[in-house]
Amino acid sequence: MTAGLQQGPGCPVPQVDLERVQLGHGSGGTMSAALLERCFLPHLANDTLAPLGDAAVFQAPAAELAFSTDTFVVHPLEFPGGDIGCLAVHGTVNDLAMMGATPKYLSVGFVLEEGLEMALLERIVASLARAARECGVPIATGDTKVVERGRGDGLYLNTAGIGAMTPGFAPRATLARAGDTIIVSGPLGRHGMAIMAAREGLRFEAEIESDTAPLHALVAALHDAVGQAIHVMRDPTRGGVASALNEIAAAAGVGMVLEERAFPIPEPVEAACEMLGLDPLYVANEGVLVALIAADAAGQALEVMRAHPAGAEAVAIGRVVDDHPGLVVLETRIGGRRVVDMLPGDQLPRIC
Amino acid sequence: MTAGLQQGPGCPVPQVDLERVQLGHGSGGTMSAALLERCFLPHLANDTLAPLGDAAVFQAPAAELAFSTDTFVVHPLEFPGGDIGCLAVHGTVNDLAMMGATPKYLSVGFVLEEGLEMALLERIVASLARAARECGVPIATGDTKVVERGRGDGLYLNTAGIGAMTPGFAPRATLARAGDTIIVSGPLGRHGMAIMAAREGLRFEAEIESDTAPLHALVAALHDAVGQAIHVMRDPTRGGVASALNEIAAAAGVGMVLEERAFPIPEPVEAACEMLGLDPLYVANEGVLVALIAADAAGQALEVMRAHPAGAEAVAIGRVVDDHPGLVVLETRIGGRRVVDMLPGDQLPRIC
């Protein structure tokens, strides 16, 4: 719909396109208030957000807190299996969950590009709100800015999150110990390859969907079952499993041995990676965790994870060793061994 | 400095410009790690950030918390009186302070545009770090993304902050009462006009500097002195004093009367606004608060504020009334009265 006044002869009238974001929506005035009322609040409304003050106020959810932030610049904004809205919720929820925290509150900051379709924005806000509800984490506070056409790419999103730590549970990289079993909770490489395919207009026999999903419930189930046998957890997003494991190996001064034949790479991901010359170990995941579990609890951990929807295809892919500290070594399908480094540069930009 | 390999005959070698941000710096791999090590950590390092996990972990700083976020897209990135780095700290610190909270922890999210000068980025990171130190608020956690050239504007920043609420102190819009004195803590319109002048290359007789500054110490002094006589506080950023007061009037269902002759508008701001056809009441401030104070404590409040560097030029500009609920009315210098509305659209885009 385009709202224009009646146009008299010789009198050009400015046309205001109500279907697209305009600079005035970022002014802090009545247009900002209208955007909030019409597009944001119908989806995001909750008791914590409701007072719409300069900040949200709530009781501290635990004696010890976790605090995390992530900005999302994924392109395209919508992709098979998700969109930037639910991704922004899952990303921060998962960062909190990897520290052993229960996610409790999120903030959200929007950077809108002038000209963004209102209908697209509203779909994304709805998806973000749905994901937050499904995670049981209210959007407590937010902010919106608008930049001129050509100074953004539709929409960038930031989320920050506060989580409640559980006493006695603080998995971290430096707890990795020789003997630990390295488990991944599901198939690898789906998010990165879904984005790549959507961006490049690639078609494969089977469509690859992003795995974007929250992991906090899986972590809670795992903690209930094996407790402090969980030494380290990471969500291998940018840089993939290879980069996450390299960081842990470096931080803990341990070595790792991975078994290539154990990797759960879906056939379409494998085919797409082969075609594009990419290594699935470096491709981003958004609904998978890597856990280092004390060896004697690894069997039970796998069982519990497989009983949970988010971990149905969990599998052990390797072990922590005393040898070659700081190095991640791959035992290949054909019996060779090679070092798996960190991702050096930009395999896939703007994946999250 | 440009790092190139020795070039053999007929062999074009890629040139990597180490003085500018590249897409690989957002990959999550070794280039991201190098950027963190070289540009971010030397300035931002602190005990909370140090473990560099997926989230920061710390003791809850109070039984009741405030949580706020703001994204900063100000253009230009550096301006007289400040830059996007210190602005991003002050903005969120002030949002927390307006709720009566003591700022305790910040997160920061960077969106870098490919090609951004490293030297500029480092100046901004240093400024952000300095502002955070001066506020006594560590950067607890952070994130960096890179977008392609032409998909950003150098740098966008998000900060989120956690503050500690003081029991019994919860100023908010709905506490505004007829009789309250409306006080501003300092000169109006400096930030917005400094940005405008820098952006448009305008020169005035006296340079206008942004007022960007933290307000939490001023709030603490005010609270120590007059306690719950502080009914409402707002930092009038986008939309200026006029929009902030309109929001309060609407939320509390009260009227307001402002005295134009009391407004502390610096002469260069007044002159610049006149030249550009802007109303200083709608221009953004980044180091000023508006407080609604119970009338019998207003004198003491002014005294305390004026004794503080951030409130040296504090002045009463009006009062809350029972009449015309929801309306802010201005008594002009020449004795007229007119309604001061909310800012409708985009007086000045990308001001913060």
PDB file of N, CA and C in Angstrom, chain B residues 24-74:
ATOM      1  N   GLY B  24      37.846 -12.453   6.091  1.00  0.00           N
ATOM      2  CA  GLY B  24      38.399 -13.547   6.884  1.00  0.00           C
ATOM      3  C   GLY B  24      38.460 -13.234   8.370  1.00  0.00           C
ATOM      4  N   HIS B  25      38.483 -11.951   8.725  1.00  0.00           N
ATOM      5  CA  HIS B  25      38.504 -11.591  10.147  1.00  0.00           C
ATOM      6  C   HIS B  25      37.197 -11.960  10.852  1.00  0.00           C
ATOM      7  N   GLY B  26      36.166 -12.286  10.093  1.00  0.00           N
ATOM      8  CA  GLY B  26      34.899 -12.682  10.693  1.00  0.00           C
ATOM      9  C   GLY B  26      34.632 -14.164  10.591  1.00  0.00           C
ATOM     10  N   SER B  27      35.661 -14.933  10.244  1.00  0.00           N
ATOM     11  CA  SER B  27      35.453 -16.344   9.911  1.00  0.00           C
ATOM     12  C   SER B  27      35.322 -17.253  11.115  1.00  0.00           C
ATOM     13  N   GLY B  28      35.772 -16.792  12.281  1.00  0.00           N
ATOM     14  CA  GLY B  28      35.841 -17.689  13.424  1.00  0.00           C
ATOM     15  C   GLY B  28      37.093 -18.545  13.420  1.00  0.00           C
ATOM     16  N   GLY B  29      37.992 -18.307  12.483  1.00  0.00           N
ATOM     17  CA  GLY B  29      39.217 -19.100  12.390  1.00  0.00           C
ATOM     18  C   GLY B  29      40.427 -18.333  12.896  1.00  0.00           C
ATOM     19  N   THR B  30      41.599 -18.612  12.304  1.00  0.00           N
ATOM     20  CA  THR B  30      42.834 -17.995  12.820  1.00  0.00           C
ATOM     21  C   THR B  30      42.871 -16.487  12.602  1.00  0.00           C
ATOM     22  N   MET B  31      42.266 -15.991  11.508  1.00  0.00           N
ATOM     23  CA  MET B  31      42.258 -14.541  11.294  1.00  0.00           C
ATOM     24  C   MET B  31      41.419 -13.840  12.358  1.00  0.00           C
ATOM     25  N   SER B  32      40.292 -14.464  12.729  1.00  0.00           N
ATOM     26  CA  SER B  32      39.473 -13.894  13.811  1.00  0.00           C
ATOM     27  C   SER B  32      40.264 -13.870  15.105  1.00  0.00           C
ATOM     28  N   ALA B  33      40.961 -14.969  15.374  1.00  0.00           N
ATOM     29  CA  ALA B  33      41.743 -15.054  16.608  1.00  0.00           C
ATOM     30  C   ALA B  33      42.839 -13.996  16.620  1.00  0.00           C
ATOM     31  N   ALA B  34      43.455 -13.766  15.458  1.00  0.00           N
ATOM     32  CA  ALA B  34      44.531 -12.771  15.375  1.00  0.00           C
ATOM     33  C   ALA B  34      43.978 -11.366  15.619  1.00  0.00           C
ATOM     34  N   LEU B  35      42.811 -11.064  15.068  1.00  0.00           N
ATOM     35  CA  LEU B  35      42.194  -9.750  15.276  1.00  0.00           C
ATOM     36  C   LEU B  35      41.921  -9.529  16.763  1.00  0.00           C
ATOM     37  N   LEU B  36      41.407 -10.572  17.392  1.00  0.00           N
ATOM     38  CA  LEU B  36      41.111 -10.515  18.826  1.00  0.00           C
ATOM     39  C   LEU B  36      42.388 -10.245  19.619  1.00  0.00           C
ATOM     40  N   GLU B  37      43.430 -10.994  19.295  1.00  0.00           N
ATOM     41  CA  GLU B  37      44.702 -10.884  20.019  1.00  0.00           C
ATOM     42  C   GLU B  37      45.374  -9.531  19.830  1.00  0.00           C
ATOM     43  N   ARG B  38      45.306  -9.041  18.595  1.00  0.00           N
ATOM     44  CA  ARG B  38      46.111  -7.858  18.275  1.00  0.00           C
ATOM     45  C   ARG B  38      45.362  -6.563  18.500  1.00  0.00           C
ATOM     46  N   CYS B  39      44.067  -6.573  18.223  1.00  0.00           N
ATOM     47  CA  CYS B  39      43.339  -5.303  18.224  1.00  0.00           C
ATOM     48  C   CYS B  39      42.414  -5.168  19.433  1.00  0.00           C
ATOM     49  N   PHE B  40      41.803  -6.264  19.877  1.00  0.00           N
ATOM     50  CA  PHE B  40      40.783  -6.162  20.916  1.00  0.00           C
ATOM     51  C   PHE B  40      41.345  -6.380  22.323  1.00  0.00           C
ATOM     52  N   LEU B  41      41.999  -7.519  22.520  1.00  0.00           N
ATOM     53  CA  LEU B  41      42.402  -7.866  23.882  1.00  0.00           C
ATOM     54  C   LEU B  41      43.382  -6.883  24.526  1.00  0.00           C
ATOM     55  N   PRO B  42      44.331  -6.314  23.761  1.00  0.00           N
ATOM     56  CA  PRO B  42      45.245  -5.374  24.431  1.00  0.00           C
ATOM     57  C   PRO B  42      44.488  -4.223  25.107  1.00  0.00           C
ATOM     58  N   HIS B  43      43.332  -3.866  24.594  1.00  0.00           N
ATOM     59  CA  HIS B  43      42.575  -2.763  25.195  1.00  0.00           C
ATOM     60  C   HIS B  43      41.516  -3.251  26.185  1.00  0.00           C
ATOM     61  N   LEU B  44      40.871  -4.363  25.836  1.00  0.00           N
ATOM     62  CA  LEU B  44      39.668  -4.752  26.585  1.00  0.00           C
ATOM     63  C   LEU B  44      39.934  -5.727  27.720  1.00  0.00           C
ATOM     64  N   ALA B  45      41.138  -6.309  27.772  1.00  0.00           N
ATOM     65  CA  ALA B  45      41.396  -7.413  28.704  1.00  0.00           C
ATOM     66  C   ALA B  45      40.971  -7.084  30.134  1.00  0.00           C
ATOM     67  N   ASN B  46      40.280  -8.015  30.756  1.00  0.00           N
ATOM     68  CA  ASN B  46      39.930  -7.921  32.178  1.00  0.00           C
ATOM     69  C   ASN B  46      39.626  -9.335  32.670  1.00  0.00           C
ATOM     70  N   ASP B  47      39.529  -9.499  33.973  1.00  0.00           N
ATOM     71  CA  ASP B  47      39.410 -10.846  34.544  1.00  0.00           C
ATOM     72  C   ASP B  47      38.140 -11.579  34.097  1.00  0.00           C
ATOM     73  N   THR B  48      37.059 -10.831  33.905  1.00  0.00           N
ATOM     74  CA  THR B  48      35.801 -11.482  33.525  1.00  0.00           C
ATOM     75  C   THR B  48      35.856 -11.968  32.085  1.00  0.00           C
ATOM     76  N   LEU B  49      36.473 -11.150  31.216  1.00  0.00           N
ATOM     77  CA  LEU B  49      36.569 -11.485  29.788  1.00  0.00           C
ATOM     78  C   LEU B  49      37.598 -12.580  29.541  1.00  0.00           C
ATOM     79  N   ALA B  50      38.623 -12.646  30.415  1.00  0.00           N
ATOM     80  CA  ALA B  50      39.829 -13.427  30.147  1.00  0.00           C
ATOM     81  C   ALA B  50      39.592 -14.878  29.700  1.00  0.00           C
ATOM     82  N   PRO B  51      38.655 -15.625  30.305  1.00  0.00           N
ATOM     83  CA  PRO B  51      38.535 -17.027  29.888  1.00  0.00           C
ATOM     84  C   PRO B  51      38.062 -17.172  28.436  1.00  0.00           C
ATOM     85  N   LEU B  52      37.496 -16.115  27.836  1.00  0.00           N
ATOM     86  CA  LEU B  52      37.064 -16.135  26.431  1.00  0.00           C
ATOM     87  C   LEU B  52      36.204 -17.348  26.100  1.00  0.00           C
ATOM     88  N   GLY B  53      35.331 -17.717  26.999  1.00  0.00           N
ATOM     89  CA  GLY B  53      34.402 -18.813  26.734  1.00  0.00           C
ATOM     90  C   GLY B  53      33.241 -18.339  25.879  1.00  0.00           C
ATOM     91  N   ASP B  54      32.237 -19.213  25.698  1.00  0.00           N
ATOM     92  CA  ASP B  54      31.061 -18.816  24.934  1.00  0.00           C
ATOM     93  C   ASP B  54      30.258 -17.761  25.679  1.00  0.00           C
ATOM     94  N   ALA B  55      30.473 -17.643  26.973  1.00  0.00           N
ATOM     95  CA  ALA B  55      29.791 -16.636  27.787  1.00  0.00           C
ATOM     96  C   ALA B  55      30.704 -16.289  28.951  1.00  0.00           C
ATOM     97  N   ALA B  56      30.517 -15.090  29.504  1.00  0.00           N
ATOM     98  CA  ALA B  56      31.218 -14.710  30.736  1.00  0.00           C
ATOM     99  C   ALA B  56      30.429 -15.260  31.919  1.00  0.00           C
ATOM    100  N   VAL B  57      31.116 -15.573  33.004  1.00  0.00           N
ATOM    101  CA  VAL B  57      30.452 -16.093  34.205  1.00  0.00           C
ATOM    102  C   VAL B  57      30.872 -15.233  35.390  1.00  0.00           C
ATOM    103  N   PHE B  58      29.892 -14.780  36.174  1.00  0.00           N
ATOM    104  CA  PHE B  58      30.200 -13.951  37.342  1.00  0.00           C
ATOM    105  C   PHE B  58      29.070 -14.053  38.363  1.00  0.00           C
ATOM    106  N   GLN B  59      29.361 -13.609  39.588  1.00  0.00           N
ATOM    107  CA  GLN B  59      28.352 -13.584  40.642  1.00  0.00           C
ATOM    108  C   GLN B  59      27.290 -12.544  40.304  1.00  0.00           C
ATOM    109  N   ALA B  60      26.028 -12.849  40.545  1.00  0.00           N
ATOM    110  CA  ALA B  60      24.960 -11.864  40.351  1.00  0.00           C
ATOM    111  C   ALA B  60      25.281 -10.660  41.226  1.00  0.00           C
ATOM    112  N   PRO B  61      25.302  -9.444  40.639  1.00  0.00           N
ATOM    113  CA  PRO B  61      25.745  -8.280  41.414  1.00  0.00           C
ATOM    114  C   PRO B  61      24.679  -7.733  42.366  1.00  0.00           C
ATOM    115  N   ALA B  62      23.473  -8.280  42.334  1.00  0.00           N
ATOM    116  CA  ALA B  62      22.408  -7.818  43.233  1.00  0.00           C
ATOM    117  C   ALA B  62      21.253  -8.798  43.140  1.00  0.00           C
ATOM    118  N   ALA B  63      20.316  -8.684  44.072  1.00  0.00           N
ATOM    119  CA  ALA B  63      19.143  -9.556  44.036  1.00  0.00           C
ATOM    120  C   ALA B  63      18.235  -9.187  42.873  1.00  0.00           C
ATOM    121  N   GLU B  64      18.218  -7.888  42.529  1.00  0.00           N
ATOM    122  CA  GLU B  64      17.396  -7.438  41.409  1.00  0.00           C
ATOM    123  C   GLU B  64      18.310  -6.786  40.376  1.00  0.00           C
ATOM    124  N   LEU B  65      18.080  -7.130  39.108  1.00  0.00           N
ATOM    125  CA  LEU B  65      18.964  -6.678  38.031  1.00  0.00           C
ATOM    126  C   LEU B  65      18.226  -5.799  37.037  1.00  0.00           C
ATOM    127  N   ALA B  66      18.978  -4.942  36.362  1.00  0.00           N
ATOM    128  CA  ALA B  66      18.471  -4.241  35.180  1.00  0.00           C
ATOM    129  C   ALA B  66      19.262  -4.740  33.981  1.00  0.00           C
ATOM    130  N   PHE B  67      18.626  -4.772  32.806  1.00  0.00           N
ATOM    131  CA  PHE B  67      19.229  -5.345  31.599  1.00  0.00           C
ATOM    132  C   PHE B  67      18.806  -4.454  30.440  1.00  0.00           C
ATOM    133  N   SER B  68      19.771  -3.975  29.695  1.00  0.00           N
ATOM    134  CA  SER B  68      19.454  -3.042  28.621  1.00  0.00           C
ATOM    135  C   SER B  68      20.352  -3.282  27.425  1.00  0.00           C
ATOM    136  N   THR B  69      19.906  -2.886  26.228  1.00  0.00           N
ATOM    137  CA  THR B  69      20.751  -2.993  25.037  1.00  0.00           C
ATOM    138  C   THR B  69      20.525  -1.801  24.140  1.00  0.00           C
ATOM    139  N   ASP B  70      21.536  -1.469  23.359  1.00  0.00           N
ATOM    140  CA  ASP B  70      21.472  -0.371  22.409  1.00  0.00           C
ATOM    141  C   ASP B  70      22.428  -0.694  21.274  1.00  0.00           C
ATOM    142  N   THR B  71      21.998  -0.414  20.040  1.00  0.00           N
ATOM    143  CA  THR B  71      22.897  -0.555  18.905  1.00  0.00           C
ATOM    144  C   THR B  71      23.277   0.843  18.444  1.00  0.00           C
ATOM    145  N   PHE B  72      24.503   1.002  18.010  1.00  0.00           N
ATOM    146  CA  PHE B  72      25.010   2.324  17.633  1.00  0.00           C
ATOM    147  C   PHE B  72      25.423   2.314  16.172  1.00  0.00           C
ATOM    148  N   VAL B  73      24.834   3.242  15.416  1.00  0.00           N
ATOM    149  CA  VAL B  73      25.090   3.325  13.974  1.00  0.00           C
ATOM    150  C   VAL B  73      25.476   4.757  13.615  1.00  0.00           C
ATOM    151  N   VAL B  74      25.984   5.484  14.600  1.00  0.00           N
ATOM    152  CA  VAL B  74      26.276   6.911  14.396  1.00  0.00           C
ATOM    153  C   VAL B  74      27.254   7.109  13.231  1.00  0.00           C
TER     154      VAL B  74
END
